CSV table of C-alpha atoms in Angstrom, one decimal:
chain,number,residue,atom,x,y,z
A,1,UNK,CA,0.0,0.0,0.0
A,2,UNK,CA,1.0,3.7,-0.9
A,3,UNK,CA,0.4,5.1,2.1
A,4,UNK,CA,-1.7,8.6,2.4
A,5,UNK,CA,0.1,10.9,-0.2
A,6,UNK,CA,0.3,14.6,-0.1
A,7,UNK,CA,0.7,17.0,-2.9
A,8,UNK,CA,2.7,19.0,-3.1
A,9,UNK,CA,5.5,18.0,-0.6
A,10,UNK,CA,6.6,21.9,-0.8
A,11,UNK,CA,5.0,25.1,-1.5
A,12,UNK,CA,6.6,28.3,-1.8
A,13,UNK,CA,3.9,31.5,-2.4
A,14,UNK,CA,3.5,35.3,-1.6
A,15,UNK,CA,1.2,36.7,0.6
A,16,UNK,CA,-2.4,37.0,-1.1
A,17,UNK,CA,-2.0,34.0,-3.5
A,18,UNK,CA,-4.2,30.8,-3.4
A,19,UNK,CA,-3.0,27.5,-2.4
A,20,UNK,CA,-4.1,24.5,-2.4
A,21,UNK,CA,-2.7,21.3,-1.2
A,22,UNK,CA,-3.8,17.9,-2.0
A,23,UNK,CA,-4.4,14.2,0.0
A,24,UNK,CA,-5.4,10.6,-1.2
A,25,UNK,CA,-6.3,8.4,1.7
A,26,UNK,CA,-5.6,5.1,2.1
A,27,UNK,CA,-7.6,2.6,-0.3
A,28,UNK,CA,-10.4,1.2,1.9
A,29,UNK,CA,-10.4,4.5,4.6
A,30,UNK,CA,-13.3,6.2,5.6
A,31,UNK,CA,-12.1,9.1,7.6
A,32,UNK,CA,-9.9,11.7,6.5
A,33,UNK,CA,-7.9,14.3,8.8
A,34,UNK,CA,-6.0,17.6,7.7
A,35,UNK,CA,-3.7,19.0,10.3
A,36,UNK,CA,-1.2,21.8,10.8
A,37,UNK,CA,2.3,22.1,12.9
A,38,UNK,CA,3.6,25.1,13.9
A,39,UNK,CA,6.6,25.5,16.5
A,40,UNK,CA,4.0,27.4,18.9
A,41,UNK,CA,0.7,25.2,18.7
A,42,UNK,CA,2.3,21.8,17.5
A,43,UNK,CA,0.1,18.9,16.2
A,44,UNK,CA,-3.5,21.0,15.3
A,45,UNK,CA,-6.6,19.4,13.7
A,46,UNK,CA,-8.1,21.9,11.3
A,47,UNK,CA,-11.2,19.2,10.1
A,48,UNK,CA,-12.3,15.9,9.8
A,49,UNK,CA,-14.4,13.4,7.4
A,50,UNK,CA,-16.2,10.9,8.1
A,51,UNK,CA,-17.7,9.0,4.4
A,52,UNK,CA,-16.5,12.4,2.8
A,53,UNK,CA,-19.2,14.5,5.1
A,54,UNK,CA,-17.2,17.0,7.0
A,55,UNK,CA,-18.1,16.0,10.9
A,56,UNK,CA,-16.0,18.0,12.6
A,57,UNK,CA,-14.4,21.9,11.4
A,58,UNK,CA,-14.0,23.7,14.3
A,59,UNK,CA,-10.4,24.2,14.2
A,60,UNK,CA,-10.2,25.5,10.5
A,61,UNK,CA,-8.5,29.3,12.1
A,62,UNK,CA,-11.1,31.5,9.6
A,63,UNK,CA,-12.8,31.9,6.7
A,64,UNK,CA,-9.7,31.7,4.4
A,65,UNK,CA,-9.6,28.5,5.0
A,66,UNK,CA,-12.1,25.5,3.3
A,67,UNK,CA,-11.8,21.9,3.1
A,68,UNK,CA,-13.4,19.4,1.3
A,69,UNK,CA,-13.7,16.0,0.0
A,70,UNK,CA,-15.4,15.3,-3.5
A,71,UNK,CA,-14.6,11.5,-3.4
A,72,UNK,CA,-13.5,8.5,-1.2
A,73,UNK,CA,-10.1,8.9,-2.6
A,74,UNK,CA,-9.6,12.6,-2.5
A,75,UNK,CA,-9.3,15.6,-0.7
A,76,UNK,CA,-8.3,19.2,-0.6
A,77,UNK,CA,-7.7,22.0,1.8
A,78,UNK,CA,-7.6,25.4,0.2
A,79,UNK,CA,-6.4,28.8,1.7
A,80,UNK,CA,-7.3,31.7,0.1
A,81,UNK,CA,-5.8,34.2,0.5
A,82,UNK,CA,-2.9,33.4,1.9
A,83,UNK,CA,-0.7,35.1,4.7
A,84,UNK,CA,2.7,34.4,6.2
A,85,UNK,CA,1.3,33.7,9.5
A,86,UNK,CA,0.0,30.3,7.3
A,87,UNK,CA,3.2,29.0,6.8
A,88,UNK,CA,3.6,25.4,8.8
A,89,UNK,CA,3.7,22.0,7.5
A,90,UNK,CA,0.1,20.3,6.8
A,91,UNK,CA,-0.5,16.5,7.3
A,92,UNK,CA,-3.7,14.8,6.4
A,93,UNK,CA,-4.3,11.5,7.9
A,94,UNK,CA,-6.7,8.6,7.3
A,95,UNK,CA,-8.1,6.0,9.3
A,96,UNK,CA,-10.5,3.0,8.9
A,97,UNK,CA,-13.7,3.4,10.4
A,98,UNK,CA,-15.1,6.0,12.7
A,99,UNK,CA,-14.0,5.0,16.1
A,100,UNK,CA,-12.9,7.5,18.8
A,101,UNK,CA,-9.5,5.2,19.2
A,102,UNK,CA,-8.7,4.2,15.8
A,103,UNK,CA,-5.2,4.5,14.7
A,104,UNK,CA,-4.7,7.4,12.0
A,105,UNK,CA,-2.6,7.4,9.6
A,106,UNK,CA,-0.4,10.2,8.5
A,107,UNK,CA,0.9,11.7,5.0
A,108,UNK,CA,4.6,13.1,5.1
A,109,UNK,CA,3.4,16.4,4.8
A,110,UNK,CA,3.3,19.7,2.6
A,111,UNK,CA,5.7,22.6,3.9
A,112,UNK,CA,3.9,25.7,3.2
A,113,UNK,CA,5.8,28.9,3.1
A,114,UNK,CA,4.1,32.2,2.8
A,115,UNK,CA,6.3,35.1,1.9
B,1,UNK,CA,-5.3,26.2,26.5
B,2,UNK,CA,-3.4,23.2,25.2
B,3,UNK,CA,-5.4,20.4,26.9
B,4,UNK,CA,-2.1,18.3,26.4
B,5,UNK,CA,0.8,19.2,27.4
B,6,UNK,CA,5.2,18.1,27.1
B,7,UNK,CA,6.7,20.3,28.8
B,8,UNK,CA,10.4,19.0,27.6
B,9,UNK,CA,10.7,20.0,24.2
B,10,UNK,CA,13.9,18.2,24.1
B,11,UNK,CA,15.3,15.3,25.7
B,12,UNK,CA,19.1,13.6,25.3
B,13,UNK,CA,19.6,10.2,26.4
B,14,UNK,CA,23.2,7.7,26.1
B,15,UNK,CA,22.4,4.5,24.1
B,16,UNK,CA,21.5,1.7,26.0
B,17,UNK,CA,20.3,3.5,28.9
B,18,UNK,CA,16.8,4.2,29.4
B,19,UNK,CA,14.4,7.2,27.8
B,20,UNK,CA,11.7,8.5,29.6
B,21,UNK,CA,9.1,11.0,27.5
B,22,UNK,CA,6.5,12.6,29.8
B,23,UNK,CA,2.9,14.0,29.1
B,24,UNK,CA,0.6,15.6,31.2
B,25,UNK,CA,-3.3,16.3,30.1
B,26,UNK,CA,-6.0,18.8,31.6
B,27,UNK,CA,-9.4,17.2,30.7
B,28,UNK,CA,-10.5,14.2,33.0
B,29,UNK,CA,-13.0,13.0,30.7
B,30,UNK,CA,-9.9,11.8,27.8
B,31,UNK,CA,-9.9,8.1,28.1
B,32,UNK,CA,-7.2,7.0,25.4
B,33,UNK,CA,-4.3,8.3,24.9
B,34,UNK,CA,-1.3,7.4,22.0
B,35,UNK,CA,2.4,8.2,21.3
B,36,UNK,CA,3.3,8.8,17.9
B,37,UNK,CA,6.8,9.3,16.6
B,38,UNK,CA,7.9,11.8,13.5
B,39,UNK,CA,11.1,11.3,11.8
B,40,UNK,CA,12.4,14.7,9.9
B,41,UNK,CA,10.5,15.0,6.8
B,42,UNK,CA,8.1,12.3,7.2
B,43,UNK,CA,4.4,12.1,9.3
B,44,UNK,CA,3.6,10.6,12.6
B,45,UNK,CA,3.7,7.3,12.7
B,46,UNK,CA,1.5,5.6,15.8
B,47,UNK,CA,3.8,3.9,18.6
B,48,UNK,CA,1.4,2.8,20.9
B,49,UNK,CA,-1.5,3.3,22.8
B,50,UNK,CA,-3.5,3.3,26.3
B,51,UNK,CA,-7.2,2.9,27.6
B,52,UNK,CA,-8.2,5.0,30.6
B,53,UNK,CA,-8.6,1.5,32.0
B,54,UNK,CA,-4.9,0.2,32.0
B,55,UNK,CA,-1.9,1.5,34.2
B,56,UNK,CA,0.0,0.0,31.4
B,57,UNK,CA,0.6,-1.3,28.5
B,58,UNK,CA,4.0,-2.9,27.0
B,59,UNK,CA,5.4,-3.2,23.4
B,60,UNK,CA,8.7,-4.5,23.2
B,61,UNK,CA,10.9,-1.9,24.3
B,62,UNK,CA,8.1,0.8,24.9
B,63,UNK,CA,6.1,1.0,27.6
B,64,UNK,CA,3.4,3.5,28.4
B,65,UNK,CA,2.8,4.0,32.3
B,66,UNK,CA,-0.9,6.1,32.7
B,67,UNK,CA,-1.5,7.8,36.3
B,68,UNK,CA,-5.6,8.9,36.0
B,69,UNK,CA,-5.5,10.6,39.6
B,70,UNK,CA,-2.2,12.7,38.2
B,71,UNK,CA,-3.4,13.4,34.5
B,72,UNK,CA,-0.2,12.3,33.9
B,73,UNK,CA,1.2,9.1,31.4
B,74,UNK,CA,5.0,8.5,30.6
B,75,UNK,CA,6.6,6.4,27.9
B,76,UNK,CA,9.5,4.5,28.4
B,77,UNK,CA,12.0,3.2,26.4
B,78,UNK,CA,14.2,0.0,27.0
B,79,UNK,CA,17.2,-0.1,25.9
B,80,UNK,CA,17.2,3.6,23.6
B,81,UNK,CA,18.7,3.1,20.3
B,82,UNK,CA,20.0,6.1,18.1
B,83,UNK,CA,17.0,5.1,15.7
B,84,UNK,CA,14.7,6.1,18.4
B,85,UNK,CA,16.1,9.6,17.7
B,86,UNK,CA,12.7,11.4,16.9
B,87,UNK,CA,9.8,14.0,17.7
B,88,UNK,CA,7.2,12.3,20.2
B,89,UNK,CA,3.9,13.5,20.5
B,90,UNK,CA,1.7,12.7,22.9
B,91,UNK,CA,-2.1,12.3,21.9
B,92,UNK,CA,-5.5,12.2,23.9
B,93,UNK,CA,-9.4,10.9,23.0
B,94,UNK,CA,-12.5,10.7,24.6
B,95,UNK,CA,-15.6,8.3,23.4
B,96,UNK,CA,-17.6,11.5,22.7
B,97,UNK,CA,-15.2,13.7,21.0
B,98,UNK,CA,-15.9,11.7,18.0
B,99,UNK,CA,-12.4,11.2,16.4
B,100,UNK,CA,-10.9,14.0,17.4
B,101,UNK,CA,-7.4,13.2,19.2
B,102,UNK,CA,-6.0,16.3,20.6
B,103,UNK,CA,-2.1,16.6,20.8
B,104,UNK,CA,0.7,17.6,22.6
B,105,UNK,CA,3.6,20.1,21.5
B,106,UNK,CA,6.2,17.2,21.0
B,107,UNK,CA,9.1,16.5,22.6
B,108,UNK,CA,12.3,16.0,20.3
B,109,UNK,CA,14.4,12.7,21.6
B,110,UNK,CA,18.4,12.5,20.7
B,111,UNK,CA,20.1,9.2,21.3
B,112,UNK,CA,23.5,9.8,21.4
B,113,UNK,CA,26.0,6.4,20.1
């Protein structure tokens, strides 16, 4: 198995563009995570999907930010516009089911730099 | 108000000898709780994991020890190699917080050869 892959794996803008970054889950996975990590607030869940129904948004920071999930096998978190204070590395994450406890699964990440 | 807390953001240990990662968490009602471990340029990966109803629970040479009365679990590792050298984060659920797992900061482990 691939693995959750994340596209792209770097992503170099100026303040005020759009960005969009990019997650297959893992064939067979019903839930899908996106996350941020910044040196300040570490490991942060920005929304979840449950059968490609976002359940649970309430860390997405602000408008600028949207999520969603067309398909079983894709998903994309947009920011528009963006600002430097955006710049971290997002994961998304997938997991099998929709238990509390089930192990996730994480991408290696897109390094987002916002100049 | 980070409901899970490291408070060692770094941690240096001799290989061989034994690594102890700490985590402490506010909210009583969490009742699982993971450590994950990031290499540099890759995601989390899980490590291993606790129920509310355990004191502990042993995987080769990890071992998670959970105190409920001090909010407070600890992961151990027996003999520390210098591929143990990683980010740990600790990670906390709760039944009815659907699947969100909150996490902590991360504390960065160096084994030294």
């Amino acid at each position: 198995d691939a693995g959750v892959i994340q596209s792209p794996r770097h992503e170099v803008t100026e303040m005020g563009q759009e960005v969009t970054l990019r997650c297959k889950p893992i064939s067979g996975h019903n839930s899908l995570f996106w996350y941020r990590q910044t040196m300040m607030r570490g490991l942060e869940l920005l929304i979840y999907f449950n059968n490609n129904v976002p359940i649970d948004d309430s860390g997405m920071p602000e408008d600028r930010f949207s999520a969603k999930m067309p398909n079983a096998s894709f998903s994309t978190l947009k920011i528009q516009p963006s600002e430097p204070r955006d710049s971290a590395v997002y994961f998304c994450a997938s997991t099998q089911g929709s238990g509390s406890y089930n192990e996730q699964f994480f991408g290696p990440g897109t390094r987002l730099t916002v100049l | 108000d980070q409901q899970v807390k490291q408070n060692s953001p770094s941690l240096s240990v001799q290989e061989g000898r034994i690594s102890i990662l700490n985590c402490d968490y506010t909210n009583s009602m969490f009742d699982y709780f993971l450590w994950y471990k990031k290499y540099p340029a890759e995601g989390p990966t899980f490590l291993i994991s606790i129920s509310s109803i355990k004191d502990k629970n042993e995987d080769g040479r990890f071992t998670v020890f959970l105190n409920k009365s001090a909010k407070h679990l600890s992961l151990h590792i027996v003999p520390s190699q210098p591929g143990d050298s990683a980010v740990y984060f600790c990670a906390a659920s709760r039944r009815d917080y659907g699947q969100n797992f909150v996490f902590g900061p991360g504390t960065r482990l160096s084994v030294l050869p």
